[in-house]
GROMACS .gro file of C-alpha atoms in nm:
model
  251
    1MET     CA    1   9.938  10.371  -0.666
    2SER     CA    2  10.200  10.138  -0.517
    3TYR     CA    3  10.120   9.815  -0.333
    4ARG     CA    4  10.211   9.978  -0.002
    5GLN     CA    5   9.988  10.277  -0.078
    6ILE     CA    6   9.696  10.047  -0.165
    7VAL     CA    7   9.734   9.865   0.167
    8ALA     CA    8   9.742  10.194   0.357
    9GLU     CA    9   9.432  10.314   0.170
   10ILE     CA   10   9.249   9.987   0.245
   11GLN     CA   11   9.319  10.021   0.616
   12GLY     CA   12   9.206  10.385   0.618
   13ALA     CA   13   8.908  10.346   0.384
   14PRO     CA   14   8.573  10.500   0.486
   15ARG     CA   15   8.415  10.154   0.459
   16VAL     CA   16   8.533   9.810   0.570
   17LEU     CA   17   8.687   9.614   0.282
   18ALA     CA   18   8.700   9.236   0.316
   19ALA     CA   19   8.897   8.972   0.128
   20PRO     CA   20   8.811   8.604   0.076
   21SER     CA   21   8.998   8.328   0.259
   22PHE     CA   22   9.134   8.194  -0.068
   23VAL     CA   23   9.375   8.422  -0.254
   24ILE     CA   24   9.694   8.217  -0.231
   25PRO     CA   25   9.722   7.841  -0.298
   26SER     CA   26   9.704   7.731   0.064
   27GLY     CA   27   9.450   7.659   0.337
   28VAL     CA   28   9.223   7.892   0.528
   29ALA     CA   29   9.471   7.956   0.809
   30GLU     CA   30   9.763   8.051   0.585
   31ASN     CA   31   9.540   8.273   0.374
   32CYS     CA   32   9.421   8.455   0.685
   33ARG     CA   33   9.780   8.496   0.805
   34HIS     CA   34   9.872   8.635   0.464
   35LEU     CA   35   9.579   8.879   0.460
   36ALA     CA   36   9.631   9.009   0.813
   37GLY     CA   37   9.761   9.364   0.786
   38LEU     CA   38   9.633   9.394   0.428
   39PHE     CA   39   9.258   9.384   0.489
   40PRO     CA   40   9.063   9.445   0.810
   41GLU     CA   41   8.817   9.160   0.750
   42VAL     CA   42   8.825   8.814   0.594
   43ALA     CA   43   8.537   8.610   0.455
   44LEU     CA   44   8.576   8.250   0.569
   45LEU     CA   45   8.472   8.052   0.263
   46PHE     CA   46   8.289   7.746   0.393
   47PHE     CA   47   8.180   7.659   0.039
   48GLU     CA   48   8.169   7.278   0.062
   49SER     CA   49   7.965   7.123   0.342
   50ASP     CA   50   8.146   6.791   0.382
   51ALA     CA   51   8.497   6.933   0.359
   52CYS     CA   52   8.424   7.215   0.604
   53LEU     CA   53   8.251   6.985   0.852
   54ARG     CA   54   8.579   6.793   0.868
   55TYR     CA   55   8.783   7.100   0.963
   56THR     CA   56   9.009   7.050   1.264
   57ASP     CA   57   9.225   7.285   1.468
   58GLU     CA   58   9.484   7.254   1.193
   59ASP     CA   59   9.243   7.412   0.946
   60LEU     CA   60   9.105   7.670   1.191
   61PRO     CA   61   9.377   7.706   1.455
   62PRO     CA   62   9.319   7.911   1.772
   63TRP     CA   63   9.575   8.171   1.665
   64LEU     CA   64   9.337   8.297   1.395
   65ALA     CA   65   9.168   8.491   1.674
   66GLN     CA   66   9.495   8.675   1.743
   67LEU     CA   67   9.555   8.814   1.393
   68GLY     CA   68   9.365   9.139   1.447
   69LEU     CA   69   9.112   9.047   1.178
   70ARG     CA   70   8.736   9.065   1.175
   71TYR     CA   71   8.564   8.767   1.018
   72HIS     CA   72   8.240   8.670   0.853
   73VAL     CA   73   8.136   8.331   0.719
   74HIS     CA   74   8.012   8.237   0.374
   75LEU     CA   75   7.795   7.932   0.438
   76PRO     CA   76   7.811   7.631   0.201
   77LEU     CA   77   7.693   7.648  -0.157
   78ASP     CA   78   7.571   7.288  -0.144
   79LEU     CA   79   7.332   7.292   0.152
   80PRO     CA   80   7.074   7.010   0.119
   81TRP     CA   81   6.770   7.233   0.069
   82GLU     CA   82   6.600   6.956  -0.126
   83ASP     CA   83   6.579   6.766   0.204
   84GLY     CA   84   6.418   7.057   0.385
   85ALA     CA   85   6.513   7.328   0.632
   86ASP     CA   86   6.610   7.087   0.908
   87ALA     CA   87   6.871   6.914   0.692
   88ALA     CA   88   7.027   7.247   0.592
   89TRP     CA   89   7.015   7.370   0.950
   90ARG     CA   90   7.202   7.067   1.084
   91VAL     CA   91   7.496   7.154   0.860
   92VAL     CA   92   7.485   7.527   0.932
   93GLU     CA   93   7.453   7.479   1.307
   94ARG     CA   94   7.774   7.276   1.321
   95LEU     CA   95   7.968   7.522   1.107
   96VAL     CA   96   7.848   7.826   1.301
   97SER     CA   97   7.954   7.654   1.621
   98ARG     CA   98   8.293   7.565   1.470
   99ALA     CA   99   8.364   7.929   1.381
  100ALA     CA  100   8.227   8.077   1.704
  101PHE     CA  101   8.572   8.136   1.857
  102LEU     CA  102   8.632   8.394   1.582
  103SER     CA  103   8.314   8.591   1.662
  104PRO     CA  104   8.198   8.623   1.298
  105GLN     CA  105   8.016   8.945   1.221
  106ALA     CA  106   7.778   8.788   0.968
  107PHE     CA  107   7.684   8.468   0.787
  108VAL     CA  108   7.613   8.481   0.412
  109LEU     CA  109   7.354   8.232   0.289
  110HIS     CA  110   7.262   8.117  -0.062
  111PRO     CA  111   6.891   8.076   0.012
  112PRO     CA  112   6.657   7.807  -0.114
  113ALA     CA  113   6.414   7.889  -0.394
  114ARG     CA  114   6.111   7.820  -0.174
  115THR     CA  115   6.013   8.091   0.072
  116ASP     CA  116   5.847   7.843   0.308
  117VAL     CA  117   6.174   7.650   0.340
  118LEU     CA  118   6.365   7.972   0.406
  119ALA     CA  119   6.106   8.073   0.667
  120ALA     CA  120   6.149   7.739   0.843
  121PHE     CA  121   6.528   7.781   0.835
  122ALA     CA  122   6.491   8.131   0.984
  123ASP     CA  123   6.285   7.972   1.262
  124ARG     CA  124   6.574   7.736   1.340
  125TRP     CA  125   6.825   8.021   1.328
  126GLU     CA  126   6.629   8.242   1.567
  127GLY     CA  127   6.533   7.948   1.786
  128ALA     CA  128   6.902   7.879   1.844
  129GLY     CA  129   6.944   8.235   1.970
  130TYR     CA  130   7.116   8.385   1.666
  131ASP     CA  131   7.048   8.740   1.550
  132PRO     CA  132   6.832   8.745   1.234
  133ALA     CA  133   7.024   9.052   1.116
  134ALA     CA  134   7.344   8.844   1.114
  135LEU     CA  135   7.200   8.613   0.846
  136LEU     CA  136   7.258   8.769   0.503
  137LEU     CA  137   7.063   8.641   0.203
  138GLU     CA  138   7.265   8.655  -0.121
  139ASN     CA  139   7.120   8.677  -0.470
  140THR     CA  140   7.227   8.382  -0.684
  141ARG     CA  141   7.166   8.243  -1.031
  142GLU     CA  142   6.898   8.016  -0.886
  143CYS     CA  143   6.735   8.277  -0.661
  144ASP     CA  144   6.725   8.648  -0.739
  145LEU     CA  145   6.580   8.728  -0.392
  146ALA     CA  146   6.265   8.891  -0.533
  147ARG     CA  147   6.041   8.632  -0.368
  148HIS     CA  148   6.228   8.663  -0.037
  149LEU     CA  149   6.238   9.041   0.012
  150ARG     CA  150   5.911   9.052   0.207
  151LEU     CA  151   6.019   8.763   0.428
  152ALA     CA  152   6.351   8.935   0.496
  153GLU     CA  153   6.166   9.246   0.605
  154ASP     CA  154   5.916   9.056   0.819
  155ARG     CA  155   6.181   8.843   0.992
  156GLY     CA  156   6.458   9.102   1.021
  157LEU     CA  157   6.698   8.916   0.791
  158ALA     CA  158   6.974   9.108   0.615
  159LEU     CA  159   7.087   9.106   0.251
  160CYS     CA  160   7.414   9.059   0.064
  161LEU     CA  161   7.395   9.187  -0.293
  162ASP     CA  162   7.634   9.019  -0.534
  163LEU     CA  163   7.742   9.250  -0.816
  164GLY     CA  164   7.865   8.972  -1.045
  165HIS     CA  165   7.536   8.784  -1.015
  166MET     CA  166   7.336   9.102  -1.072
  167LEU     CA  167   7.521   9.169  -1.396
  168ALA     CA  168   7.537   8.810  -1.521
  169TYR     CA  169   7.177   8.710  -1.444
  170GLU     CA  170   6.982   9.032  -1.514
  171GLN     CA  171   6.922   9.112  -1.148
  172GLU     CA  172   7.002   9.483  -1.158
  173PHE     CA  173   6.649   9.554  -1.034
  174LEU     CA  174   6.779   9.475  -0.684
  175ALA     CA  175   6.969   9.805  -0.684
  176GLU     CA  176   6.628   9.974  -0.672
  177ASP     CA  177   6.394   9.717  -0.515
  178ALA     CA  178   6.606   9.601  -0.221
  179ASP     CA  179   6.570   9.781   0.110
  180PHE     CA  180   6.923   9.916   0.149
  181ALA     CA  181   6.874   9.956   0.522
  182ARG     CA  182   6.896   9.574   0.520
  183VAL     CA  183   7.194   9.546   0.284
  184ARG     CA  184   7.485   9.470   0.517
  185MET     CA  185   7.729   9.356   0.250
  186LEU     CA  186   7.819   9.377  -0.117
  187HIS     CA  187   8.006   9.102  -0.302
  188LEU     CA  188   8.214   9.270  -0.567
  189ASN     CA  189   8.376   9.129  -0.879
  190ALA     CA  190   8.335   9.153  -1.254
  191PRO     CA  191   8.154   8.852  -1.404
  192GLY     CA  192   8.365   8.643  -1.636
  193PRO     CA  193   8.311   8.344  -1.867
  194GLY     CA  194   8.212   8.021  -1.699
  195GLY     CA  195   8.125   8.196  -1.375
  196ARG     CA  196   8.478   8.324  -1.320
  197HIS     CA  197   8.526   8.612  -1.076
  198LEU     CA  198   8.732   8.879  -1.250
  199SER     CA  199   8.897   9.192  -1.116
  200LEU     CA  200   8.682   9.503  -1.083
  201ALA     CA  201   8.912   9.655  -1.343
  202ALA     CA  202   8.724   9.442  -1.598
  203LEU     CA  203   8.391   9.614  -1.530
  204ASP     CA  204   8.234   9.795  -1.822
  205GLU     CA  205   8.054  10.129  -1.786
  206ARG     CA  206   7.729   9.952  -1.697
  207GLY     CA  207   7.897   9.763  -1.416
  208GLN     CA  208   8.079  10.068  -1.285
  209ALA     CA  209   7.755  10.265  -1.280
  210LEU     CA  210   7.580   9.987  -1.089
  211VAL     CA  211   7.853   9.983  -0.824
  212GLN     CA  212   7.827  10.359  -0.781
  213ARG     CA  213   7.448  10.343  -0.747
  214MET     CA  214   7.473  10.082  -0.475
  215LEU     CA  215   7.756  10.254  -0.289
  216ASP     CA  216   7.550  10.571  -0.284
  217ARG     CA  217   7.257  10.389  -0.117
  218LEU     CA  218   7.459  10.168   0.114
  219ARG     CA  219   7.447  10.202   0.493
  220PRO     CA  220   7.773  10.328   0.646
  221ASP     CA  221   7.852  10.004   0.832
  222ALA     CA  222   7.806   9.774   0.532
  223VAL     CA  223   8.106   9.559   0.437
  224LEU     CA  224   8.250   9.553   0.085
  225THR     CA  225   8.378   9.202   0.014
  226ILE     CA  226   8.597   9.172  -0.293
  227GLU     CA  227   8.523   8.823  -0.427
  228VAL     CA  228   8.833   8.777  -0.640
  229PHE     CA  229   9.029   8.462  -0.566
  230GLU     CA  230   9.384   8.554  -0.664
  231GLU     CA  231   9.602   8.820  -0.510
  232ARG     CA  232   9.687   9.033  -0.810
  233GLY     CA  233   9.322   9.069  -0.909
  234LEU     CA  234   9.223   9.125  -0.546
  235MET     CA  235   9.461   9.416  -0.498
  236GLU     CA  236   9.379   9.560  -0.840
  237SER     CA  237   9.011   9.544  -0.743
  238ALA     CA  238   9.086   9.717  -0.415
  239ARG     CA  239   9.249  10.003  -0.604
  240VAL     CA  240   8.946  10.036  -0.834
  241LEU     CA  241   8.709  10.025  -0.539
  242LEU     CA  242   8.907  10.284  -0.345
  243ASP     CA  243   8.882  10.517  -0.645
  244MET     CA  244   8.506  10.464  -0.650
  245LEU     CA  245   8.477  10.530  -0.277
  246GLY     CA  246   8.651  10.860  -0.332
  247ALA     CA  247   8.353  10.966  -0.543
  248VAL     CA  248   8.092  10.859  -0.286
  249SER     CA  249   8.003  11.028   0.040
  250VAL     CA  250   7.942  10.783   0.327
  251ARG     CA  251   7.636  10.898   0.515
   0.00000   0.00000   0.00000
């Protein structure tokens, strides 16, 4: 399949495929400009709290809203959970406000280990008028989500299942235990050494089977975010994923 064919297939895919806002060595804005026309949605990677809080209109210029892209936000990996829900919320509130002009569809959160802290954060989120279903809890090395599944159900929070984390940290149980009516997103990559995010072409049979199981259970409006941070691997992963989607009926 040629590059042009892959792009056409991405745009016409039965599910929304998203790319991260770092695939070329440049800032968020130039990455989004580059990805416009290739993918329908971009994940804005707000990975580092301090750096992202310093973003100006040069980093997130108004013209990003004119690119024809949908957006979602990946909230920081370094939120100060050790200082409590209020401290984490103060960071998140500012970043959500900063991205508001782009009307993000969802916000992916690496949750704290403690359920009471997450519950307090959910209180802040809802109290500010945000939709609980727009807050997506991701499974991480530190938190496999098992302790948070009941809270997510009770509070109407959504889930983002990360394939690489499931494979690397023995979290495949989530493919069965998670309520897939709440799974609004998958993060897709093959796990590599040192936490590297490899192309989906590097998946072994176990990984391929896990992807197929999740795709088969996934709600039709869920987003498939390819978390590969270089263009060749991103497009190769898109080709692999498109082949997998051809074997799955979207209900």
